[in-house]
CSV table of C-alpha atoms and ligand atoms in Angstrom, one decimal:
chain,number,residue,atom,x,y,z
A,1,MET,CA,0.0,0.0,0.0
A,2,LYS,CA,1.2,3.5,-0.8
A,3,LEU,CA,2.4,5.6,2.2
A,4,ARG,CA,0.0,8.3,1.0
A,5,THR,CA,-2.9,5.9,1.3
A,6,VAL,CA,-1.8,4.9,4.8
A,7,LEU,CA,-1.5,8.5,5.8
A,8,PHE,CA,-5.0,9.2,4.4
A,9,ILE,CA,-6.5,6.3,6.3
A,10,PHE,CA,-4.9,7.5,9.6
A,11,TYR,CA,-6.2,11.0,8.8
A,12,LEU,CA,-9.8,9.6,8.4
A,13,ILE,CA,-9.5,7.5,11.5
A,14,GLN,CA,-8.4,10.6,13.5
A,15,ILE,CA,-11.5,12.5,12.2
A,16,GLY,CA,-13.8,9.6,13.1
A,17,PHE,CA,-12.1,9.2,16.5
A,18,THR,CA,-12.4,12.9,17.3
A,19,LEU,CA,-16.1,13.0,16.5
A,20,THR,CA,-16.8,9.8,18.5
A,21,MET,CA,-15.1,11.3,21.5
A,22,LYS,CA,-17.2,14.5,21.0
A,23,TYR,CA,-20.3,12.4,21.1
A,24,LEU,CA,-19.2,10.4,24.2
A,25,SER,CA,-18.3,13.7,25.9
A,26,TYR,CA,-21.8,15.0,25.1
A,27,GLU,CA,-23.4,11.9,26.6
A,28,GLY,CA,-21.2,11.8,29.7
A,29,ASP,CA,-21.4,8.9,32.2
A,30,VAL,CA,-25.1,8.2,33.0
A,31,SER,CA,-24.6,5.2,35.3
A,32,PRO,CA,-26.9,5.4,38.4
A,33,GLU,CA,-24.0,4.3,40.7
A,34,LEU,CA,-22.0,7.4,39.7
A,35,LYS,CA,-25.0,9.7,40.1
A,36,GLU,CA,-25.5,8.3,43.6
A,37,ARG,CA,-21.9,9.1,44.5
A,38,ILE,CA,-22.1,12.6,43.0
A,39,LEU,CA,-25.3,13.4,44.9
A,40,LYS,CA,-23.6,12.9,48.2
A,41,PHE,CA,-21.8,16.3,47.6
A,42,PHE,CA,-23.9,18.0,44.9
A,43,THR,CA,-27.5,18.7,44.1
A,44,GLU,CA,-29.4,17.5,41.0
A,45,GLU,CA,-29.3,21.2,40.0
A,46,ASP,CA,-25.4,21.3,40.1
A,47,LEU,CA,-25.3,18.2,38.0
A,48,ARG,CA,-27.7,19.6,35.4
A,49,LYS,CA,-25.9,22.9,35.2
A,50,GLY,CA,-22.6,21.2,34.5
A,51,ILE,CA,-24.1,19.1,31.8
A,52,GLU,CA,-25.8,22.1,30.2
A,53,TYR,CA,-22.6,24.1,30.1
A,54,SER,CA,-20.4,21.3,28.8
A,55,ARG,CA,-23.0,20.5,26.1
A,56,SER,CA,-23.4,24.0,24.9
A,57,GLY,CA,-22.0,24.7,21.4
A,58,PHE,CA,-21.8,21.0,20.6
A,59,PHE,CA,-22.5,21.4,16.8
A,60,ALA,CA,-20.4,24.5,16.5
A,61,SER,CA,-17.4,22.6,18.0
A,62,ILE,CA,-17.9,19.7,15.6
A,63,LEU,CA,-18.1,22.1,12.7
A,64,SER,CA,-15.0,23.9,13.9
A,65,ASP,CA,-13.1,20.6,14.2
A,66,LEU,CA,-14.2,19.5,10.7
A,67,ILE,CA,-13.1,22.7,9.1
A,68,ASP,CA,-9.6,22.3,10.7
A,69,PHE,CA,-9.3,18.8,9.4
A,70,ILE,CA,-10.5,19.8,5.9
A,71,VAL,CA,-8.0,22.7,5.7
A,72,ALA,CA,-5.2,20.4,6.9
A,73,GLY,CA,-6.2,17.7,4.4
A,74,ILE,CA,-6.3,20.2,1.5
A,75,PHE,CA,-2.8,21.4,2.3
A,76,VAL,CA,-1.3,18.0,2.7
A,77,PHE,CA,-3.1,15.8,0.1
A,78,THR,CA,-3.3,18.4,-2.8
A,79,SER,CA,-0.5,20.5,-4.3
A,80,VAL,CA,-1.9,23.7,-2.7
A,81,SER,CA,1.0,24.0,-0.2
A,82,ALA,CA,3.7,23.7,-2.8
A,83,ARG,CA,2.0,26.1,-5.2
A,84,LEU,CA,1.5,28.6,-2.4
A,85,GLU,CA,5.2,28.5,-1.6
A,86,GLU,CA,6.1,28.9,-5.3
A,87,LYS,CA,3.8,32.0,-5.6
A,88,ILE,CA,5.4,33.6,-2.5
A,89,SER,CA,8.9,32.6,-3.6
A,90,GLU,CA,8.4,34.4,-7.0
A,91,LYS,CA,7.4,37.6,-5.2
A,92,THR,CA,10.3,37.5,-2.7
A,93,GLY,CA,12.8,36.6,-5.3
A,94,GLY,CA,13.5,33.3,-3.6
A,95,ARG,CA,14.7,34.9,-0.4
A,96,PHE,CA,14.4,31.9,2.0
A,97,TYR,CA,13.5,33.4,5.4
A,98,ILE,CA,11.0,36.0,4.0
A,99,THR,CA,9.3,33.2,2.1
A,100,VAL,CA,9.1,31.1,5.3
A,101,LEU,CA,7.6,34.1,7.2
A,102,LEU,CA,5.1,35.0,4.5
A,103,PHE,CA,4.1,31.3,4.1
A,104,PHE,CA,3.5,31.0,7.8
A,105,PHE,CA,1.5,34.2,7.8
A,106,GLY,CA,-0.6,33.1,4.9
A,107,PHE,CA,-1.3,29.6,6.4
A,108,SER,CA,-2.1,31.2,9.8
A,109,ALA,CA,-4.4,33.8,8.2
A,110,ILE,CA,-6.5,31.1,6.5
A,111,GLN,CA,-6.9,29.3,9.8
A,112,PHE,CA,-7.6,32.5,11.7
A,113,LEU,CA,-10.3,33.7,9.3
A,114,LEU,CA,-12.0,30.3,9.6
A,115,ALA,CA,-11.7,30.2,13.3
A,116,ILE,CA,-12.8,33.8,14.2
A,117,PRO,CA,-16.6,33.1,14.1
A,118,PHE,CA,-16.1,30.2,16.5
A,119,GLN,CA,-13.9,32.2,18.8
A,120,TYR,CA,-16.6,34.8,19.0
A,121,TYR,CA,-19.3,32.2,19.6
A,122,PHE,CA,-17.4,30.2,22.3
A,123,GLY,CA,-15.5,33.0,23.9
A,124,PHE,CA,-18.1,35.7,23.8
A,125,VAL,CA,-21.6,34.5,23.2
A,126,LEU,CA,-21.6,31.3,25.3
A,127,GLU,CA,-19.5,32.8,28.1
A,128,HIS,CA,-22.0,35.6,28.4
A,129,ARG,CA,-25.0,33.3,28.2
A,130,PHE,CA,-23.7,31.3,31.2
A,131,GLY,CA,-22.8,34.5,33.1
A,132,PHE,CA,-19.0,34.0,33.1
A,133,SER,CA,-17.7,36.8,30.9
A,134,LYS,CA,-17.8,40.4,32.0
A,135,MET,CA,-16.2,41.8,28.9
A,136,THR,CA,-18.0,44.2,26.5
A,137,PHE,CA,-17.6,43.4,22.8
A,138,VAL,CA,-14.8,45.9,22.4
A,139,GLU,CA,-12.9,44.5,25.5
A,140,TRP,CA,-13.3,41.0,24.1
A,141,LEU,CA,-11.9,42.2,20.7
A,142,VAL,CA,-8.9,43.8,22.5
A,143,TYR,CA,-8.3,40.7,24.5
A,144,THR,CA,-8.6,38.3,21.5
A,145,GLY,CA,-6.4,40.7,19.4
A,146,LYS,CA,-3.7,40.6,22.0
A,147,SER,CA,-3.7,36.8,22.3
A,148,LEU,CA,-3.7,36.5,18.6
A,149,GLY,CA,-0.8,38.9,18.2
A,150,LEU,CA,1.2,37.1,20.7
A,151,GLY,CA,0.5,33.7,19.1
A,152,ILE,CA,1.6,35.1,15.7
A,153,VAL,CA,4.8,36.6,17.0
A,154,GLY,CA,5.6,33.5,19.0
A,155,GLY,CA,4.8,31.2,16.2
A,156,ALA,CA,6.8,33.2,13.6
A,157,LEU,CA,9.8,33.2,15.9
A,158,GLY,CA,9.5,29.5,16.4
A,159,VAL,CA,9.1,28.7,12.8
A,160,LEU,CA,12.0,30.9,11.8
A,161,CYS,CA,14.2,29.3,14.4
A,162,VAL,CA,13.3,25.8,13.3
A,163,ALA,CA,13.7,26.7,9.6
A,164,PHE,CA,17.2,28.1,10.4
A,165,LEU,CA,18.3,24.9,12.2
A,166,LEU,CA,16.9,22.6,9.5
A,167,LYS,CA,18.5,24.5,6.7
A,168,LYS,CA,21.9,25.1,8.3
A,169,PHE,CA,22.5,21.8,10.0
A,170,GLU,CA,21.5,19.0,7.6
A,171,ASN,CA,22.0,16.2,10.1
A,172,ALA,CA,22.6,17.9,13.5
A,173,TRP,CA,19.1,19.5,13.5
A,174,LYS,CA,17.7,16.4,15.1
A,175,PHE,CA,19.7,17.2,18.2
A,176,LEU,CA,19.5,21.0,18.0
A,177,VAL,CA,15.7,21.3,17.7
A,178,PRO,CA,15.0,19.5,21.0
A,179,ILE,CA,17.8,21.5,22.7
A,180,ALA,CA,16.4,24.8,21.4
A,181,SER,CA,12.9,23.8,22.5
A,182,LEU,CA,14.3,23.0,26.0
A,183,VAL,CA,16.0,26.4,26.3
A,184,PHE,CA,12.9,28.2,25.0
A,185,GLY,CA,10.7,26.2,27.4
A,186,LEU,CA,12.8,27.2,30.4
A,187,LEU,CA,13.1,30.8,29.3
A,188,PHE,CA,9.4,31.1,28.5
A,189,SER,CA,8.5,29.8,31.9
A,190,VAL,CA,10.6,32.5,33.6
A,191,LEU,CA,9.6,35.3,31.2
A,192,PHE,CA,5.9,34.5,31.0
A,193,PRO,CA,4.9,36.3,34.2
A,194,ILE,CA,7.3,39.2,33.5
A,195,LEU,CA,6.4,39.8,29.8
A,196,ILE,CA,3.1,38.2,29.1
A,197,THR,CA,1.0,38.3,32.3
A,198,PRO,CA,1.2,42.1,32.5
A,199,LEU,CA,-0.2,42.5,29.0
A,200,PHE,CA,-3.5,41.0,30.3
A,201,TYR,CA,-3.6,41.5,34.1
A,202,ASP,CA,-2.5,43.7,36.9
A,203,TYR,CA,-0.9,41.7,39.6
A,204,LYS,CA,0.5,42.5,43.0
A,205,PRO,CA,1.9,40.6,46.0
A,206,ILE,CA,-0.8,39.3,48.3
A,207,ALA,CA,-2.0,41.9,50.8
A,208,GLU,CA,-1.0,41.9,54.5
A,209,GLY,CA,-3.5,40.4,56.9
A,210,SER,CA,-4.8,37.1,58.3
A,211,LEU,CA,-4.7,35.4,54.9
A,212,LYS,CA,-1.1,36.3,54.4
A,213,LYS,CA,-0.3,35.1,57.9
A,214,LYS,CA,-1.9,31.7,57.1
A,215,ILE,CA,0.0,31.6,53.8
A,216,ASN,CA,3.2,32.4,55.7
A,217,THR,CA,2.7,29.4,58.0
A,218,LEU,CA,1.9,27.2,55.0
A,219,CYS,CA,5.0,28.3,53.2
A,220,GLU,CA,7.2,27.8,56.2
A,221,THR,CA,5.9,24.2,56.5
A,222,ALA,CA,6.8,23.7,52.9
A,223,ASN,CA,10.1,25.8,53.0
A,224,ILE,CA,9.1,28.3,50.4
A,225,ARG,CA,9.5,32.1,50.2
A,226,VAL,CA,6.2,34.0,50.5
A,227,GLU,CA,7.3,36.9,48.3
A,228,ASN,CA,6.4,34.8,45.4
A,229,VAL,CA,2.6,34.7,45.9
A,230,TYR,CA,0.7,37.2,43.7
A,231,VAL,CA,-3.0,38.1,43.1
A,232,ILE,CA,-4.1,38.8,39.6
A,233,ASP,CA,-7.3,40.6,38.6
A,234,GLU,CA,-9.2,37.9,36.7
A,235,SER,CA,-12.4,39.5,37.9
A,236,ARG,CA,-12.1,42.2,35.2
A,237,TYR,CA,-12.6,39.4,32.6
A,238,SER,CA,-14.7,36.6,34.1
A,239,GLY,CA,-16.0,34.8,37.1
A,240,HIS,CA,-13.8,31.8,36.5
A,241,THR,CA,-11.6,30.9,39.5
A,242,ASN,CA,-8.1,29.4,39.4
A,243,ALA,CA,-4.6,29.3,40.7
A,244,TYR,CA,-1.3,28.4,38.9
A,245,PHE,CA,2.4,28.8,39.1
A,246,THR,CA,5.2,29.6,36.6
A,247,GLY,CA,8.9,29.6,36.5
A,248,TRP,CA,11.5,27.4,38.1
A,249,GLY,CA,14.2,27.6,40.9
A,250,GLU,CA,14.3,31.0,42.6
A,251,ASN,CA,12.0,32.5,39.9
A,252,ARG,CA,9.0,30.4,40.7
A,253,LYS,CA,5.8,32.4,41.3
A,254,ILE,CA,2.4,31.4,42.4
A,255,PHE,CA,-0.6,33.3,41.0
A,256,LEU,CA,-4.0,33.4,42.7
A,257,TYR,CA,-7.1,34.8,40.8
A,258,ASP,CA,-8.8,37.5,42.8
A,259,THR,CA,-12.0,35.7,42.1
A,260,LEU,CA,-10.7,32.8,44.1
A,261,ILE,CA,-10.0,35.1,47.1
A,262,GLN,CA,-13.5,36.7,46.8
A,263,ASN,CA,-15.4,33.4,46.7
A,264,HIS,CA,-13.4,31.2,49.2
A,265,THR,CA,-12.6,31.1,52.9
A,266,GLU,CA,-9.0,31.6,53.9
A,267,GLU,CA,-8.6,27.9,54.8
A,268,GLU,CA,-9.9,27.0,51.4
A,269,ILE,CA,-7.4,29.3,49.7
A,270,VAL,CA,-4.6,27.8,51.8
A,271,SER,CA,-5.7,24.4,50.6
A,272,VAL,CA,-5.5,25.6,46.9
A,273,LEU,CA,-2.1,27.0,47.6
A,274,GLY,CA,-1.0,23.8,49.2
A,275,HIS,CA,-1.9,22.1,45.9
A,276,GLU,CA,0.2,24.5,43.9
A,277,ILE,CA,3.1,24.1,46.3
A,278,GLY,CA,2.7,20.4,45.8
A,279,HIS,CA,3.5,20.9,42.1
A,280,TRP,CA,6.4,23.0,43.1
A,281,THR,CA,7.9,20.6,45.7
A,282,HIS,CA,7.5,17.6,43.3
A,283,ASN,CA,9.3,19.5,40.5
A,284,HIS,CA,6.5,18.7,38.1
A,285,GLN,CA,7.2,21.5,35.7
A,286,ILE,CA,10.9,20.5,35.3
A,287,LYS,CA,9.9,16.9,34.8
A,288,ASP,CA,7.3,17.8,32.2
A,289,ILE,CA,9.9,19.9,30.3
A,290,ALA,CA,12.4,17.0,30.4
A,291,LEU,CA,9.8,14.6,29.1
A,292,ASN,CA,8.7,17.0,26.4
A,293,THR,CA,12.3,17.4,25.2
A,294,LEU,CA,12.6,13.6,25.0
A,295,GLU,CA,9.4,13.4,23.0
A,296,ILE,CA,10.6,16.2,20.6
A,297,PHE,CA,13.9,14.4,20.2
A,298,LEU,CA,12.2,11.1,19.2
A,299,LEU,CA,9.7,13.0,17.0
A,300,CYS,CA,12.5,14.7,15.1
A,301,PHE,CA,14.0,11.3,14.2
A,302,LEU,CA,10.7,9.9,13.2
A,303,LEU,CA,9.7,13.0,11.1
A,304,GLY,CA,13.1,13.0,9.4
A,305,TYR,CA,12.7,9.3,8.5
A,306,LEU,CA,9.1,9.6,7.4
A,307,PHE,CA,9.8,12.6,5.3
A,308,LEU,CA,12.5,10.7,3.3
A,309,ARG,CA,10.2,7.7,2.8
A,310,PHE,CA,7.4,10.0,1.5
A,311,LYS,CA,9.8,12.0,-0.6
A,312,LYS,CA,11.1,8.8,-2.2
A,313,GLU,CA,7.7,7.5,-2.9
A,314,GLY,CA,6.8,10.9,-4.5
A,315,SER,CA,3.0,10.5,-3.9
A,316,VAL,CA,2.8,13.6,-1.6
A,317,ARG,CA,4.1,16.7,-3.2
A,318,LEU,CA,7.1,17.7,-1.0
A,319,LYS,CA,10.0,20.0,-1.7
A,320,GLU,CA,12.9,20.1,0.8
A,321,PHE,CA,12.5,19.2,4.5
A,322,TYR,CA,13.1,22.8,5.5
A,323,SER,CA,10.8,24.2,2.8
A,324,PRO,CA,7.8,26.1,4.3
A,325,SER,CA,5.4,24.1,2.1
A,326,THR,CA,6.5,21.0,4.1
A,327,LEU,CA,5.0,22.6,7.3
A,328,PRO,CA,1.4,21.4,6.9
A,329,PHE,CA,2.6,17.9,6.2
A,330,LEU,CA,4.7,17.9,9.4
A,331,PHE,CA,1.9,19.5,11.3
A,332,LEU,CA,-0.4,16.7,10.2
A,333,LEU,CA,2.1,14.0,11.2
A,334,LEU,CA,2.6,15.7,14.6
A,335,SER,CA,-1.1,15.9,15.2
A,336,LEU,CA,-1.4,12.1,14.4
A,337,PHE,CA,1.4,11.2,16.8
A,338,GLY,CA,-0.1,13.7,19.3
A,339,SER,CA,-3.3,11.7,19.2
A,340,LEU,CA,-1.4,8.5,19.9
A,341,THR,CA,0.6,9.9,22.9
A,342,ARG,CA,-2.2,12.0,24.3
A,343,PRO,CA,-3.6,9.4,26.7
A,344,ALA,CA,-0.1,8.9,28.2
A,345,TRP,CA,0.4,12.7,28.7
A,346,SER,CA,-3.1,12.9,30.3
A,347,ALA,CA,-2.3,10.0,32.6
A,348,ILE,CA,1.0,11.6,33.7
A,349,SER,CA,-0.8,14.9,34.4
A,350,ARG,CA,-3.6,13.2,36.4
A,351,PHE,CA,-1.0,11.4,38.4
A,352,GLN,CA,0.8,14.7,39.2
A,353,GLU,CA,-2.4,16.4,40.1
A,354,THR,CA,-3.1,13.6,42.6
A,355,GLN,CA,0.4,14.1,44.1
A,356,ALA,CA,-0.3,17.8,44.4
A,357,ASP,CA,-3.6,17.1,46.1
A,358,GLU,CA,-1.9,14.8,48.5
A,359,GLU,CA,0.6,17.5,49.3
A,360,ALA,CA,-2.2,20.0,49.9
A,361,LEU,CA,-3.7,17.6,52.5
A,362,ASN,CA,-0.2,16.9,54.1
A,363,LEU,CA,0.7,20.6,54.3
A,364,THR,CA,-2.7,21.6,55.8
A,365,GLY,CA,-2.4,18.9,58.5
A,366,GLY,CA,-5.2,16.9,56.8
A,367,ASP,CA,-7.7,19.7,56.5
A,368,LYS,CA,-10.1,17.5,54.5
A,369,LYS,CA,-13.1,19.8,55.0
A,370,SER,CA,-11.5,22.8,53.4
A,371,PHE,CA,-10.1,20.6,50.6
A,372,ILE,CA,-13.6,19.1,49.8
A,373,ASP,CA,-15.4,22.4,50.2
A,374,THR,CA,-13.0,24.0,47.8
A,375,GLU,CA,-13.6,21.2,45.2
A,376,VAL,CA,-17.3,21.6,45.6
A,377,LYS,CA,-17.3,25.3,45.3
A,378,LEU,CA,-14.9,25.3,42.3
A,379,ALA,CA,-17.1,22.8,40.5
A,380,LYS,CA,-20.2,24.8,41.2
A,381,ASP,CA,-18.6,28.2,40.3
A,382,ASN,CA,-17.1,26.9,37.1
A,383,ARG,CA,-20.1,24.7,36.2
A,384,SER,CA,-17.9,21.7,35.9
A,385,ARG,CA,-19.2,18.6,34.3
A,386,LEU,CA,-19.6,16.2,37.2
A,387,ASN,CA,-20.3,13.1,35.2
A,388,PRO,CA,-17.8,13.2,32.3
A,389,ASN,CA,-17.5,10.1,30.2
A,390,ARG,CA,-14.8,7.6,31.3
A,391,ALA,CA,-13.1,7.4,27.9
A,392,GLU,CA,-13.0,11.2,27.7
A,393,VAL,CA,-11.4,11.4,31.2
A,394,ILE,CA,-8.8,8.7,30.3
A,395,TYR,CA,-7.9,10.3,26.9
A,396,TYR,CA,-8.1,14.0,27.5
A,397,HIS,CA,-8.4,15.0,31.1
A,398,SER,CA,-5.4,16.6,32.8
A,399,HIS,CA,-7.1,16.4,36.2
A,400,PRO,CA,-8.9,13.6,38.0
A,401,THR,CA,-12.7,14.3,38.1
A,402,THR,CA,-14.0,16.5,40.9
A,403,LEU,CA,-15.6,13.4,42.5
A,404,GLU,CA,-12.4,11.4,42.3
A,405,ARG,CA,-10.5,14.3,44.0
A,406,ILE,CA,-13.1,14.5,46.8
A,407,GLU,CA,-13.1,10.8,47.3
A,408,PHE,CA,-9.3,10.8,47.4
A,409,ALA,CA,-9.4,13.4,50.2
A,410,GLN,CA,-11.9,11.3,52.1
A,411,ARG,CA,-9.5,8.3,51.9
A,412,TRP,CA,-6.4,10.4,52.8
A,413,LYS,CA,-4.5,9.3,55.9
A,414,LYS,CA,-1.3,10.7,57.4
B,1,LIG,ZN1,-2.6,21.2,39.8
């Protein structure tokens, strides 16, 4: 069988699989046993609200996925990509890096124009319908414009950097690309709160008072400096609550949404912080970056090998490996491999989240009540789906379900 046919079959399987998962996700898990366990902590109303929110925009999201697949398919299985590069190359007089940039902009512009109605529907219409978003249309436009601008600048730099390595180092690129991505990953993690967060939020160190005292005690137990806890003003955008951390080593910072502080007791906030510190003390971010680098390293070898095989067969129109028109082909391969490795990444992430939950309970001296109350409140405030489909959880979810986390806390022992 021709490689092109094999690729096309995998492409179709991926479309079918994605749509099947969408359907399963819509259905959720309707077993009466699960419902009984959920109703120990939540009301029928909570359950219904979560289902309603997660089901909203079902057809739009299917349409959006299909459009993405079709665009990718057209670029890979027809000569559109190669012809676009030739057209651009004519205009730029064959100058390589400008051609790469313009190709990238053209390819992104097509995807962007097709995605914008969906962004508006999901990010503005639905978020308002469910009472989450507080942005006016203009504010939403500014917010989306900023995110898009950052994406384009970041993407363009990444593509230029990879194009440079591929063109300059015919063999060594397989080692240099993973190293470059490692360096960028570490840099990005440190620079994100300094360069990117201020573009969207105002943030300041957590205020003096009883909460800070409690956080102090928590941080002493965990051996962490308190200066690194910040509050960001999510409330200007939405009612969603969250906490996260960025950076590594001495540069690590914890961010708490102000919405979290408004809606939770001090003990509950301490529990959330304990979870974030758990990620910190277990070095999850460094481990993820290391694993990621290893994956990129393996992918580089695989992509290099597959490119040569496809090129030899000649059934997919490919120029050089470093040609911009090869990009959609590589993206498709990456998305196929991504689908295969996704469940492993999700499982690792869920394992780490449980470790962090355990740390939260350890650090707060086993304050199960605050932990469980937090989970219940977070799920209610964010209209979480309480009965997600099992296959969806295994394949996509980065966190255990709310119920699993609550039951884990109940079982926790020193
Ligand atoms: Zn976490």
